[in-house]
Amino acid sequence: MSRRARHGKAPDFATKLVTRLLPPPSRHDVLGDLEEEFQHLRRTHGGLRAWLWYWRQTIAFACKLPAAGLAGGLPEDPRREHNVIGNLAADIRFAVRSLLAEPLFAFVVIATLALAIGANTAIFSVVNGVLLSPLDYPEPDRLVRVYQYYSRSGGFESAPTNFDVVSPLDYTDYRDQLSTFQSLAGMGNYGPMGFDLTGEGAPQRISALYVTSDYFDVYGLRPMTGRVFERSEEDGNSRVVILSARLWRSLFESDPEIVGRTMTLDGEAWEIVGVMPAGFVDLVGDDVDVWVPHDMTPGGFNTRGNHYMTVVGRLAPGVTLAEAQQQLTAFDEQLARQYPESNDGRYAWIQPLQEDSVGNADTMLWVLLGSTALVLLIGCVNVANLLIGRGMTRRKELAIRAALGSGRLRLVRQLLTESLLLALIGGVLGVALAAMTTRALLRLAPQSLTLINDISFDSRVLALALATSLLTTAVFGLVPAFRSVGKDLETALREDDRGNSGSRGTNRMRSALVVGEVALALVLLIGAGLMMRSFWLLQTRDIGVDPSNVTTFELRLPEARYDTAQEREGFYQELRRRVAAIPGVDAVGAVQWLPVTGTYNVWGYATADPDSDSGWDHHLANIRVISGDYLDLLGIPLLAGRRFGPDDALGAPFAVYLNEAAVADGWGPGANPLGETIRSGGHDGEIVGIVGNTLLRQRSASPTPKLYFSHTQFAERRWSMFQLLRTSADVPGLMTAIRTQLAEIDPLLVAFNVRTLERAIGVGMADTRFTMVLLVAFGSMAGLLAASVPTACCRTPLGSAAERSAFAWPWAPARKRSSAWC
C-alpha cells in the first residue's frame, strides 16, 4: 500500500488513469463516486482494502472502455453496464455466422494456417528437444565428452579438428590421478558390439556396450533393481551383465526376481546384476540391450598407442570447462615427458556432452526452422491478401453498420475477432498436424540426431504454437481490418456494384503482398532445388565401389568357441565355400568395416626414410582387413602387383595393398613402391599390390590413404567381419539359404545387420536426405501457397460475383472467375 493511501487519499496514478479513460461528460460524476466509496471503505475496512478496491475499479474501467468506446464512446447514462465478456461472446457468435456463410473462404484460410503453423511446430519440437532442452540427467551442464588429438606445436587454444578417441591407459591415468572429474567413464565401442543370445527361444543377436565401472555414476543414474559394476570386475574375467528395461520386459516378461539369474551369451553363462530404468538414453552408446564390464587389464589391446575408448565424464563441483581443459593440458604434457614414444604431441580436448551429441546437426535444424518461418510468413501474407479482398467486398456492409452507429474501432474489433477465430482453429489443427508429422520425422531423421527420440510436445512447444497463432492474427488481421474500415468507408454507400473496386492504395498494398509472397516462395524453391542438385551429384559421383546387387550381413565369432586364428580363418573359408555354392551368388568376400561408411580403424604406418633419425617416415591410413573376392566383388581395380594368394598364410611375411592415395602420400603421385617394406600394426609387411581409390564417405572431398591386409594373416585379431555377396539378380530366399548353411556349420551363430550395401552406404547421406526432403516439402508448400494467392492487385473493378463469394482461385472456370483475379 502506498503512502498516499495510508494518508486517506486514493491512488494518484489510478485516478489519473481513470481521468484519461473517461469522457468529459461523465468524468466528474464517476470520480466523485469512486472517491466517496473509497473513503467509506477506508473507514470501515481499512486503507489496504480501499486501495485494492480502487485499483480493481480502475482495471474494470480499462476493460470496459473498448466495448463502449468502439460503439461510439461511453454513454452519459451511468446506469448502463458495459459487459466486455458479453460483447466478446457476441463478436464470436457473429464471426462464426459470418465464416459459416463463406465456408470455402474459411476452409482455405484455416488450411493455410494449419499447414504453416503445423510445419513450424513440428520443426520447433525437434529444435527444442535437440538444442534447447537440457539433457535429461542430473546437473547436465557438468557432463562432458573427452577426446584426444595430435599437435606438433603444443595444446590448442581453440577447438582442434583432428579429434581422436582416447587410449585406455591414458583414460585410467585421467580417472585415477586427476581431481578434475567427479567421475570418468570409458566405453570400448571398438565397432558394433553384441552377443548371440541362446537358451531363450530361437538364437538372436542383442547389442552390448562394454563400459567401465564409473559409467552409470557419470550419468547420475542407478539401476531400478540390482547394482552397478564394481572396479574389480574390470579384469576381463567377470561375467556379469546389466539389462535394459526393454530387454527385461520383452525377454524376461518383467520378472521382479531377475537379479541373480543367468543368461547365455556367446555360449557362456552371464549373471544378471541389475536392470536400468526405462527411458535411459546413452548419447554415445546408442541403443543398447545389455551393458557389460570392460576389460581394463594392461596389455593386449590396452596400450597407450591404441586409441579406441569413448570417454565421458562429470566435472567435479566448482570446476569450470576452461579450468578442466587447463588441468588436462598440463597433465598431458606430464604424460608426454613420461611416455614420449606414445604421448608426445597428444592432448585431451573437453567438450560439453550435449554439444557433442548434436554435432553439426544444429546448423541443419536452424536452417529448417528458418525455412518453416518463411512458410509461415508466406501463409500470413496469403491470408492477409484474402482478408483484404474479403474486406473490400464487405465495405458496403461495414459502411451500413457504421452509419447505424458502430464506431470504426468497434468494426476493427469485429474483424480482428474473425481473424483470431481463424488463427486459433488453424493453430489447433496445426498442432494436431505437427503431432502426426513428428512421427514421420522420427522415422526420417538421421542417426546423428541422437536426441530426436526424446522430442515431445512440452509446454514450450505448445506455448510457441499459441504465440504463433496470436502473432499471425496480428500480422494478417490487423492491417486488413484497418484497411477495410478506412477513411473512405462512407463512399461505399454511394458506389454501385460495378464500381466497388477499392482504393488505389489498397490495390498497391495487395500488389506488394503478392510480390513479397512470390519472392519468399522463390527463396525456398531455389534452396530446395540447390539441395536436390547437391544430393543428386553426391548420389551419382564415383565412390570407387559398385554397391549394386551386393548384400551384406555381419558375423561375430565368440572367443569361447573360436579361440585361435586357425579356427576363425577355417570357419570363414568354409562359410565362403558354402555361400558361393548357392545358386545366383556370383562372388563372396568379407571386410572388417564396410567401404564408404566412414573412418574406423586408423593406424599409423611407416615407410623407410634414410634421412630420418629413426629411419622411418610416419603416416596415417585407414586399415581394411579383407578376405575372399572382396576387390573383384566391389569392382576395386588392382592397378599393379599381384593378388593375395596361398603363400600369404598365417605366419608368412605380411603382404599389403596400398591404394593410390596412400602411394601419393608416402612416395608421391605416380610412384611405384611395389616390393618395398612398410611397418604397421606392429608388423613389417611387403607392398604386393596397388589398388584403386575408394571414398571414405559419399560426401568426402577426396580419397584417403588406405591399407588392405589379408584376414588369413590377421586372423589372430578377433575381427567382427562383414560378409558381402554379389548376386546376378534377386535371389528368392537368399538369407534363408545362408542361415541354413550357417546353422550346419555352427547353429549358435546369428547373422545380423542384414541389408544391401547401397543402404549401408546411404546411411551416411541420411542427414543430407533429411534436410533435402524437408526443404522440398517446405518449398512445395510455399509454391502451392504462392500459386493460390488471390491476385486482386489488378486494378480492374470487382464484379458482383466476387462480392458475393469474396474468393476465387486462379484456376477456377472462367465463368466463375472475377476480373479482379488474375
XYZ file of N, CA and C in Angstrom, residues 279-482:
612
model
N 13.659 -45.510 -20.405
C 13.914 -44.136 -20.830
C 15.361 -43.718 -20.739
N 16.244 -44.582 -20.218
C 17.662 -44.222 -20.157
C 18.238 -44.261 -21.567
N 18.733 -43.113 -22.034
C 19.296 -42.998 -23.377
C 20.763 -42.631 -23.254
N 21.607 -43.489 -23.784
C 23.037 -43.210 -23.807
C 23.336 -42.424 -25.077
N 23.835 -41.193 -24.928
C 24.043 -40.318 -26.076
C 25.189 -40.764 -26.956
N 26.054 -41.627 -26.435
C 27.214 -42.067 -27.203
C 27.077 -43.520 -27.612
N 26.539 -44.343 -26.716
C 26.459 -45.777 -26.976
C 25.249 -46.206 -27.778
N 24.368 -45.258 -28.147
C 23.185 -45.543 -28.949
C 22.247 -46.505 -28.221
N 21.531 -47.309 -29.005
C 20.510 -48.189 -28.447
C 21.168 -49.471 -27.957
N 21.096 -49.745 -26.671
C 21.830 -50.852 -26.057
C 20.862 -51.795 -25.372
N 21.102 -53.122 -25.530
C 20.303 -54.135 -24.830
C 20.912 -54.501 -23.489
N 22.239 -54.642 -23.453
C 22.916 -55.017 -22.210
C 24.205 -54.216 -22.074
N 24.613 -54.003 -20.835
C 25.913 -53.414 -20.519
C 26.758 -54.466 -19.816
N 28.026 -54.545 -20.196
C 28.948 -55.498 -19.586
C 30.211 -54.752 -19.192
N 30.946 -55.236 -18.170
C 32.167 -54.534 -17.739
C 33.284 -54.668 -18.771
N 33.972 -53.582 -18.998
C 35.054 -53.562 -19.980
C 36.345 -54.052 -19.343
N 37.091 -54.800 -20.106
C 38.382 -55.326 -19.640
C 39.426 -54.210 -19.705
N 39.892 -53.763 -18.530
C 40.889 -52.702 -18.467
C 42.270 -53.226 -18.094
N 42.498 -54.531 -18.215
C 43.797 -55.106 -17.887
C 44.854 -54.601 -18.860
N 45.973 -54.028 -18.392
C 47.017 -53.535 -19.306
C 47.576 -54.660 -20.166
N 47.943 -54.312 -21.386
C 48.454 -55.295 -22.319
C 47.414 -55.644 -23.358
N 47.843 -56.335 -24.426
C 46.914 -56.680 -25.488
C 46.433 -55.427 -26.208
N 45.112 -55.237 -26.216
C 44.544 -54.034 -26.840
C 44.756 -52.805 -25.975
N 44.966 -52.990 -24.699
C 45.057 -51.866 -23.767
C 46.486 -51.343 -23.685
N 46.851 -50.556 -24.685
C 48.159 -49.911 -24.714
C 47.944 -48.414 -24.913
N 48.999 -47.658 -24.703
C 48.883 -46.208 -24.884
C 48.795 -45.824 -26.357
N 49.254 -46.668 -27.225
C 49.211 -46.333 -28.636
C 47.921 -46.738 -29.323
N 47.051 -47.495 -28.639
C 45.808 -47.960 -29.245
C 44.656 -47.081 -28.750
N 44.187 -46.194 -29.594
C 43.143 -45.249 -29.212
C 41.794 -45.795 -29.685
N 40.997 -46.266 -28.741
C 39.712 -46.857 -29.121
C 38.595 -46.575 -28.125
N 38.863 -45.876 -27.035
C 37.851 -45.708 -25.995
C 37.126 -44.369 -26.130
N 35.809 -44.439 -26.074
C 34.992 -43.235 -25.946
C 34.899 -42.902 -24.459
N 35.198 -41.664 -24.106
C 35.273 -41.270 -22.698
C 34.289 -40.135 -22.439
N 33.450 -40.318 -21.421
C 32.536 -39.276 -20.955
C 32.790 -39.061 -19.471
N 32.530 -37.854 -19.001
C 32.814 -37.558 -17.603
C 31.855 -36.545 -17.024
N 31.880 -36.468 -15.714
C 31.134 -35.454 -14.965
C 32.140 -34.607 -14.219
N 32.161 -33.298 -14.512
C 33.110 -32.411 -13.865
C 32.875 -32.362 -12.365
N 33.953 -32.191 -11.638
C 33.845 -32.052 -10.190
C 33.115 -30.756 -9.854
N 32.436 -30.697 -8.716
C 31.713 -29.464 -8.332
C 32.662 -28.270 -8.297
N 32.241 -27.179 -8.910
C 33.019 -25.953 -8.906
C 34.063 -25.855 -9.994
N 34.294 -26.931 -10.752
C 35.299 -26.911 -11.822
C 34.621 -26.486 -13.119
N 35.120 -25.419 -13.730
C 34.558 -24.958 -15.000
C 35.196 -25.715 -16.150
N 34.608 -25.566 -17.328
C 35.129 -26.243 -18.505
C 36.534 -25.744 -18.833
N 36.759 -24.443 -18.716
C 38.083 -23.883 -19.016
C 39.131 -24.396 -18.025
N 38.772 -24.448 -16.739
C 39.711 -24.956 -15.738
C 40.039 -26.420 -15.995
N 39.022 -27.201 -16.346
C 39.265 -28.620 -16.626
C 40.182 -28.785 -17.831
N 40.001 -27.948 -18.857
C 40.853 -28.029 -20.033
C 42.301 -27.693 -19.691
N 42.515 -26.683 -18.878
C 43.873 -26.317 -18.481
C 44.536 -27.433 -17.684
N 43.792 -28.040 -16.764
C 44.358 -29.122 -15.953
C 44.721 -30.322 -16.817
N 43.862 -30.647 -17.777
C 44.160 -31.792 -18.641
C 45.356 -31.516 -19.550
N 45.465 -30.314 -20.064
C 46.599 -29.976 -20.921
C 47.913 -30.093 -20.154
N 47.933 -29.579 -18.928
C 49.140 -29.684 -18.104
C 49.469 -31.150 -17.796
N 48.439 -31.942 -17.536
C 48.668 -33.357 -17.241
C 49.158 -34.099 -18.487
N 48.652 -33.736 -19.680
C 49.113 -34.381 -20.906
C 50.586 -34.077 -21.175
N 51.014 -32.880 -20.847
C 52.447 -32.559 -21.016
C 53.297 -33.407 -20.084
N 52.763 -33.681 -18.902
C 53.473 -34.568 -17.979
C 53.535 -35.991 -18.540
N 52.429 -36.487 -19.119
C 52.434 -37.825 -19.718
C 53.382 -37.888 -20.912
N 53.476 -36.783 -21.676
C 54.374 -36.772 -22.826
C 55.829 -36.912 -22.387
N 56.186 -36.290 -21.259
C 57.563 -36.447 -20.753
C 57.793 -37.856 -20.220
N 56.729 -38.448 -19.669
C 56.866 -39.776 -19.074
C 56.833 -40.881 -20.136
N 55.990 -40.690 -21.186
C 55.864 -41.704 -22.246
C 56.030 -41.004 -23.603
N 57.235 -40.570 -23.950
C 57.409 -39.768 -25.180
C 57.077 -40.531 -26.450
N 57.270 -41.830 -26.478
C 57.047 -42.583 -27.715
C 55.576 -42.599 -28.112
N 54.677 -42.670 -27.133
C 53.250 -42.770 -27.453
C 52.487 -41.471 -27.205
N 52.960 -40.612 -26.303
C 52.170 -39.458 -25.878
C 52.745 -38.107 -26.280
N 53.876 -38.095 -26.939
C 54.434 -36.817 -27.360
C 53.500 -36.174 -28.398
N 53.038 -34.963 -28.114
C 52.124 -34.273 -29.010
C 50.668 -34.662 -28.837
N 50.353 -35.514 -27.858
C 48.973 -35.934 -27.606
C 48.362 -35.060 -26.520
N 47.176 -34.529 -26.805
C 46.487 -33.671 -25.844
C 45.014 -34.074 -25.776
N 44.408 -33.785 -24.642
C 42.980 -34.037 -24.452
C 42.190 -32.778 -24.777
N 40.986 -32.980 -25.229
C 40.071 -31.875 -25.505
C 38.714 -32.204 -24.900
N 38.144 -31.246 -24.147
C 36.866 -31.458 -23.471
C 35.772 -30.681 -24.199
N 34.627 -31.318 -24.299
C 33.502 -30.704 -24.985
C 32.228 -31.017 -24.215
N 31.320 -30.050 -24.042
C 30.051 -30.360 -23.371
C 29.340 -31.511 -24.075
N 28.759 -32.405 -23.300
C 28.182 -33.616 -23.870
C 27.007 -33.309 -24.789
N 26.170 -32.341 -24.417
C 25.046 -32.024 -25.284
C 25.519 -31.461 -26.612
N 26.507 -30.591 -26.571
C 27.068 -30.042 -27.806
C 27.668 -31.145 -28.653
N 28.334 -32.102 -28.011
C 28.945 -33.200 -28.745
C 27.891 -34.104 -29.369
N 26.804 -34.350 -28.645
C 25.763 -35.239 -29.155
C 25.024 -34.630 -30.334
N 24.971 -33.307 -30.395
C 24.291 -32.632 -31.505
C 25.195 -32.566 -32.733
N 26.497 -32.322 -32.512
C 27.427 -32.243 -33.624
C 27.104 -31.101 -34.561
N 27.116 -31.383 -35.862
C 26.822 -30.360 -36.868
C 25.341 -30.249 -37.186
N 24.513 -31.005 -36.446
C 23.082 -31.002 -36.754
C 22.421 -29.687 -36.387
N 23.054 -28.859 -35.530
C 22.409 -27.611 -35.127
C 22.204 -26.679 -36.326
N 23.205 -26.604 -37.207
C 23.055 -25.761 -38.393
C 21.896 -26.236 -39.256
N 21.819 -27.556 -39.452
C 20.739 -28.117 -40.258
C 19.377 -27.784 -39.656
N 19.239 -27.898 -38.334
C 17.949 -27.652 -37.693
C 17.565 -26.184 -37.748
N 18.535 -25.282 -37.551
C 18.209 -23.858 -37.623
C 17.815 -23.463 -39.038
N 18.452 -24.064 -40.047
C 18.058 -23.785 -41.431
C 16.632 -24.239 -41.673
N 16.289 -25.420 -41.176
C 14.930 -25.925 -41.362
C 13.922 -25.062 -40.617
N 14.287 -24.612 -39.415
C 13.366 -23.751 -38.671
C 13.178 -22.416 -39.396
N 14.253 -21.878 -39.954
C 14.120 -20.655 -40.736
C 13.243 -20.859 -41.967
N 13.343 -22.042 -42.579
C 12.505 -22.333 -43.739
C 11.031 -22.376 -43.357
N 10.716 -22.984 -42.219
C 9.317 -23.026 -41.788
C 8.822 -21.637 -41.419
N 9.716 -20.774 -40.906
C 9.312 -19.400 -40.615
C 8.929 -18.682 -41.914
N 9.663 -18.951 -43.006
C 9.300 -18.369 -44.292
C 7.948 -18.891 -44.769
N 7.709 -20.199 -44.542
C 6.409 -20.756 -44.916
C 5.298 -20.071 -44.128
N 5.526 -19.843 -42.834
C 4.519 -19.162 -42.019
C 4.294 -17.739 -42.520
N 5.373 -17.050 -42.859
C 5.235 -15.676 -43.359
C 4.470 -15.656 -44.675
N 4.755 -16.620 -45.546
C 4.024 -16.703 -46.809
C 2.545 -16.966 -46.544
N 2.271 -17.865 -45.601
C 0.881 -18.135 -45.257
C 0.176 -16.899 -44.722
N 0.879 -16.127 -43.870
C 0.285 -14.901 -43.333
C -0.004 -13.899 -44.451
N 0.934 -13.741 -45.383
C 0.728 -12.817 -46.495
C -0.454 -13.271 -47.347
N -0.517 -14.585 -47.583
C -1.617 -15.113 -48.381
C -2.959 -14.814 -47.722
N -3.036 -15.089 -46.429
C -4.291 -14.876 -45.719
C -4.607 -13.383 -45.624
N -3.592 -12.566 -45.425
C -3.827 -11.123 -45.381
C -4.423 -10.637 -46.696
N -3.902 -11.167 -47.800
C -4.451 -10.785 -49.097
C -5.897 -11.235 -49.235
N -6.185 -12.434 -48.744
C -7.566 -12.912 -48.778
C -8.475 -12.019 -47.947
N -8.015 -11.645 -46.772
C -8.847 -10.835 -45.891
C -9.065 -9.429 -46.459
N -8.038 -8.875 -47.077
C -8.229 -7.554 -47.689
C -9.258 -7.646 -48.813
N -9.124 -8.716 -49.650
C -10.100 -8.887 -50.716
C -11.498 -9.101 -50.167
N -11.599 -9.880 -49.104
C -12.917 -10.099 -48.499
C -13.444 -8.817 -47.877
N -12.528 -8.030 -47.276
C -12.962 -6.770 -46.686
C -13.486 -5.795 -47.717
N -12.866 -5.806 -48.904
C -13.337 -4.916 -49.957
C -14.753 -5.285 -50.382
N -15.084 -6.573 -50.413
C -16.441 -6.972 -50.782
C -17.437 -6.678 -49.675
N -16.929 -6.433 -48.436
C -17.825 -6.167 -47.305
C -17.886 -4.677 -46.959
N -17.300 -3.839 -47.821
C -17.247 -2.417 -47.481
C -18.639 -1.812 -47.352
N -19.554 -2.249 -48.204
C -20.913 -1.694 -48.107
C -21.572 -2.132 -46.807
N -21.373 -3.426 -46.459
C -21.926 -3.903 -45.174
C -21.345 -3.121 -44.003
N -20.029 -2.910 -44.021
C -19.385 -2.178 -42.931
C -19.826 -0.715 -42.926
N -20.034 -0.148 -44.104
C -20.482 1.239 -44.170
C -21.879 1.388 -43.576
N -22.740 0.421 -43.842
C -24.098 0.478 -43.282
C -24.039 0.380 -41.763
N -23.193 -0.529 -41.237
C -23.068 -0.673 -39.788
C -22.503 0.596 -39.164
N -21.574 1.222 -39.875
C -21.023 2.483 -39.355
C -22.086 3.572 -39.347
N -22.923 3.581 -40.393
C -23.981 4.589 -40.457
C -25.013 4.393 -39.351
N -25.169 3.141 -38.896
C -26.130 2.852 -37.829
C -25.547 3.111 -36.444
N -24.280 3.532 -36.358
C -23.740 3.927 -35.058
C -22.508 3.195 -34.604
N -22.067 2.186 -35.323
C -20.858 1.465 -34.922
C -19.623 2.307 -35.215
N -18.779 2.458 -34.204
C -17.533 3.187 -34.412
C -16.541 2.379 -35.218
N -15.539 3.064 -35.758
C -14.541 2.367 -36.566
C -13.780 1.331 -35.742
N -13.409 1.673 -34.521
C -12.691 0.707 -33.697
C -13.552 -0.500 -33.353
N -14.850 -0.265 -33.240
C -15.766 -1.391 -32.996
C -15.775 -2.341 -34.180
N -15.771 -1.795 -35.375
C -15.717 -2.637 -36.570
C -14.386 -3.361 -36.687
N -13.294 -2.659 -36.334
C -11.976 -3.300 -36.349
C -11.942 -4.479 -35.399
N -12.526 -4.283 -34.197
C -12.529 -5.366 -33.220
C -13.300 -6.574 -33.744
N -14.397 -6.337 -34.449
C -15.164 -7.440 -35.010
C -14.347 -8.205 -36.050
N -13.666 -7.465 -36.915
C -12.843 -8.123 -37.934
C -11.669 -8.873 -37.300
N -11.080 -8.286 -36.254
C -9.984 -8.980 -35.565
C -10.481 -10.239 -34.872
N -11.713 -10.203 -34.361
C -12.274 -11.407 -33.741
C -12.380 -12.528 -34.761
N -12.804 -12.208 -35.977
C -12.854 -13.220 -37.025
C -11.458 -13.758 -37.327
N -10.499 -12.858 -37.408
C -9.123 -13.298 -37.683
C -8.596 -14.172 -36.560
N -8.875 -13.764 -35.307
C -8.414 -14.549 -34.175
C -9.060 -15.921 -34.167
N -10.332 -15.997 -34.498
C -11.014 -17.288 -34.540
C -10.398 -18.189 -35.598
N -10.126 -17.633 -36.760
C -9.471 -18.408 -37.817
C -8.083 -18.881 -37.380
N -7.324 -17.983 -36.724
C -5.965 -18.324 -36.315
C -5.967 -19.407 -35.243
N -6.893 -19.331 -34.286
C -6.932 -20.336 -33.223
C -7.335 -21.699 -33.772
N -8.335 -21.724 -34.657
C -8.702 -23.005 -35.263
C -7.541 -23.560 -36.082
N -6.902 -22.680 -36.871
C -5.739 -23.121 -37.624
C -4.612 -23.587 -36.729
N -4.437 -22.903 -35.570
C -3.390 -23.318 -34.638
C -3.655 -24.679 -34.032
N -4.911 -24.942 -33.634
C -5.257 -26.249 -33.060
C -5.032 -27.358 -34.085
N -5.524 -27.132 -35.309
C -5.302 -28.128 -36.358
C -3.818 -28.259 -36.700
N -3.079 -27.140 -36.622
C -1.646 -27.196 -36.885
C -0.897 -28.035 -35.868
N -1.278 -27.917 -34.587
C -0.641 -28.733 -33.550
C -0.956 -30.205 -33.773
N -2.211 -30.509 -34.129
C -2.565 -31.901 -34.423
C -1.774 -32.424 -35.618
N -1.630 -31.587 -36.638
C -0.842 -31.973 -37.805
C 0.620 -32.166 -37.439
N 1.146 -31.294 -36.565
C 2.544 -31.418 -36.135
C 2.761 -32.705 -35.357
N 1.782 -33.084 -34.511
C 1.919 -34.331 -33.740
C 2.015 -35.535 -34.668
N 1.235 -35.522 -35.749
C 1.312 -36.629 -36.708
C 2.594 -36.551 -37.530
N 2.998 -35.351 -37.880
C 4.203 -35.179 -38.694
C 5.453 -35.568 -37.929
N 5.451 -35.339 -36.625
C 6.637 -35.637 -35.824
C 6.990 -37.112 -35.883
N 5.998 -37.974 -35.930
C 6.285 -39.403 -36.036
C 7.014 -39.714 -37.339
N 6.619 -39.031 -38.413
C 7.332 -39.219 -39.673
C 8.758 -38.677 -39.582
N 8.946 -37.562 -38.863
C 10.290 -37.019 -38.677
C 11.178 -38.001 -37.931
N 10.619 -38.701 -36.943
C 11.395 -39.679 -36.186
C 11.897 -40.798 -37.092
N 11.056 -41.215 -38.038
C 11.482 -42.286 -38.947
C 12.483 -41.789 -39.973
N 12.356 -40.535 -40.364
C 13.212 -39.983 -41.404
C 14.529 -39.439 -40.867
N 14.576 -39.123 -39.578
C 15.736 -38.431 -39.004
C 16.998 -39.271 -39.089
N 18.147 -38.644 -39.334
C 19.411 -39.384 -39.382
C 19.873 -39.786 -37.997
N 20.803 -40.749 -37.958
C 21.332 -41.218 -36.682
C 22.106 -40.141 -35.949
N 22.573 -39.126 -36.659
C 23.305 -38.045 -35.997
C 22.435 -37.286 -35.018
N 21.114 -37.321 -35.206
C 20.205 -36.658 -34.269
C 19.811 -37.653 -33.189
N 20.774 -37.995 -32.323
C 20.513 -38.971 -31.278
C 19.367 -38.550 -30.391
N 19.274 -37.246 -30.080
C 18.287 -36.757 -29.127
C 16.898 -36.626 -29.715
N 16.725 -36.880 -31.008
C 15.409 -36.680 -31.595
C 14.402 -37.671 -31.046
N 14.876 -38.801 -30.529
C 13.953 -39.772 -29.953
C 13.322 -39.271 -28.672
N 13.837 -38.187 -28.098
C 13.292 -37.644 -26.857
C 12.376 -36.453 -27.083
N 12.069 -36.108 -28.316
C 11.258 -34.924 -28.547
C 9.824 -35.177 -28.126
N 9.186 -34.146 -27.623
C 7.805 -34.241 -27.162
C 7.184 -32.851 -27.227
N 5.866 -32.813 -27.115
C 5.151 -31.548 -27.143
C 5.006 -31.052 -25.708
N 6.071 -30.434 -25.209
C 6.039 -29.916 -23.847
C 5.438 -28.514 -23.859
N 5.455 -27.876 -22.685
C 4.830 -26.560 -22.550
C 5.482 -25.525 -23.467
N 6.792 -25.659 -23.706
C 7.475 -24.688 -24.562
C 6.977 -24.782 -25.999
N 6.774 -26.011 -26.491
C 6.294 -26.194 -27.856
C 4.859 -25.699 -27.991
N 4.012 -26.049 -27.026
C 2.619 -25.603 -27.083
C 2.518 -24.082 -26.951
N 3.391 -23.494 -26.114
C 3.394 -22.033 -25.986
C 3.779 -21.389 -27.305
N 4.731 -21.987 -28.012
C 5.103 -21.443 -29.318
C 3.931 -21.517 -30.292
N 3.204 -22.659 -30.277
C 2.060 -22.785 -31.182
C 1.012 -21.716 -30.881
N 0.754 -21.480 -29.575
C -0.215 -20.443 -29.211
C 0.285 -19.061 -29.616
N 1.564 -18.796 -29.326
C 2.122 -17.492 -29.686
C 2.104 -17.288 -31.195
N 2.374 -18.350 -31.952
C 2.346 -18.245 -33.409
C 0.942 -17.922 -33.897
N -0.055 -18.562 -33.294
C -1.438 -18.280 -33.684
C -1.793 -16.823 -33.403
N -1.422 -16.332 -32.220
C -1.725 -14.940 -31.887
C -0.933 -13.974 -32.764
N 0.321 -14.341 -33.055
C 1.147 -13.477 -33.893
C 0.579 -13.378 -35.306
N 0.127 -14.517 -35.817
C -0.450 -14.477 -37.162
C -1.702 -13.611 -37.198
N -2.443 -13.601 -36.065
C -3.609 -12.715 -36.001
C -3.186 -11.264 -36.172
N -2.119 -10.893 -35.461
C -1.641 -9.512 -35.560
C -1.077 -9.214 -36.942
N -0.374 -10.224 -37.521
C 0.279 -9.993 -38.811
C -0.737 -9.903 -39.939
N -1.648 -10.897 -40.001
C -2.533 -10.919 -41.157
C -3.904 -10.324 -40.877
N -4.213 -9.996 -39.625
C -5.541 -9.494 -39.319
C -5.628 -8.003 -39.100
N -4.583 -7.420 -38.522
C -4.684 -6.026 -38.106
C -4.744 -5.071 -39.299
N -3.787 -5.187 -40.204
C -3.755 -4.279 -41.358
C -4.996 -4.439 -42.239
N -5.398 -5.687 -42.582
C -6.632 -5.803 -43.370
C -7.847 -5.213 -42.672
N -7.911 -5.350 -41.334
C -9.058 -4.813 -40.610
C -9.106 -3.300 -40.721
N -7.991 -2.622 -40.501
C -7.970 -1.166 -40.607
C -8.198 -0.717 -42.049
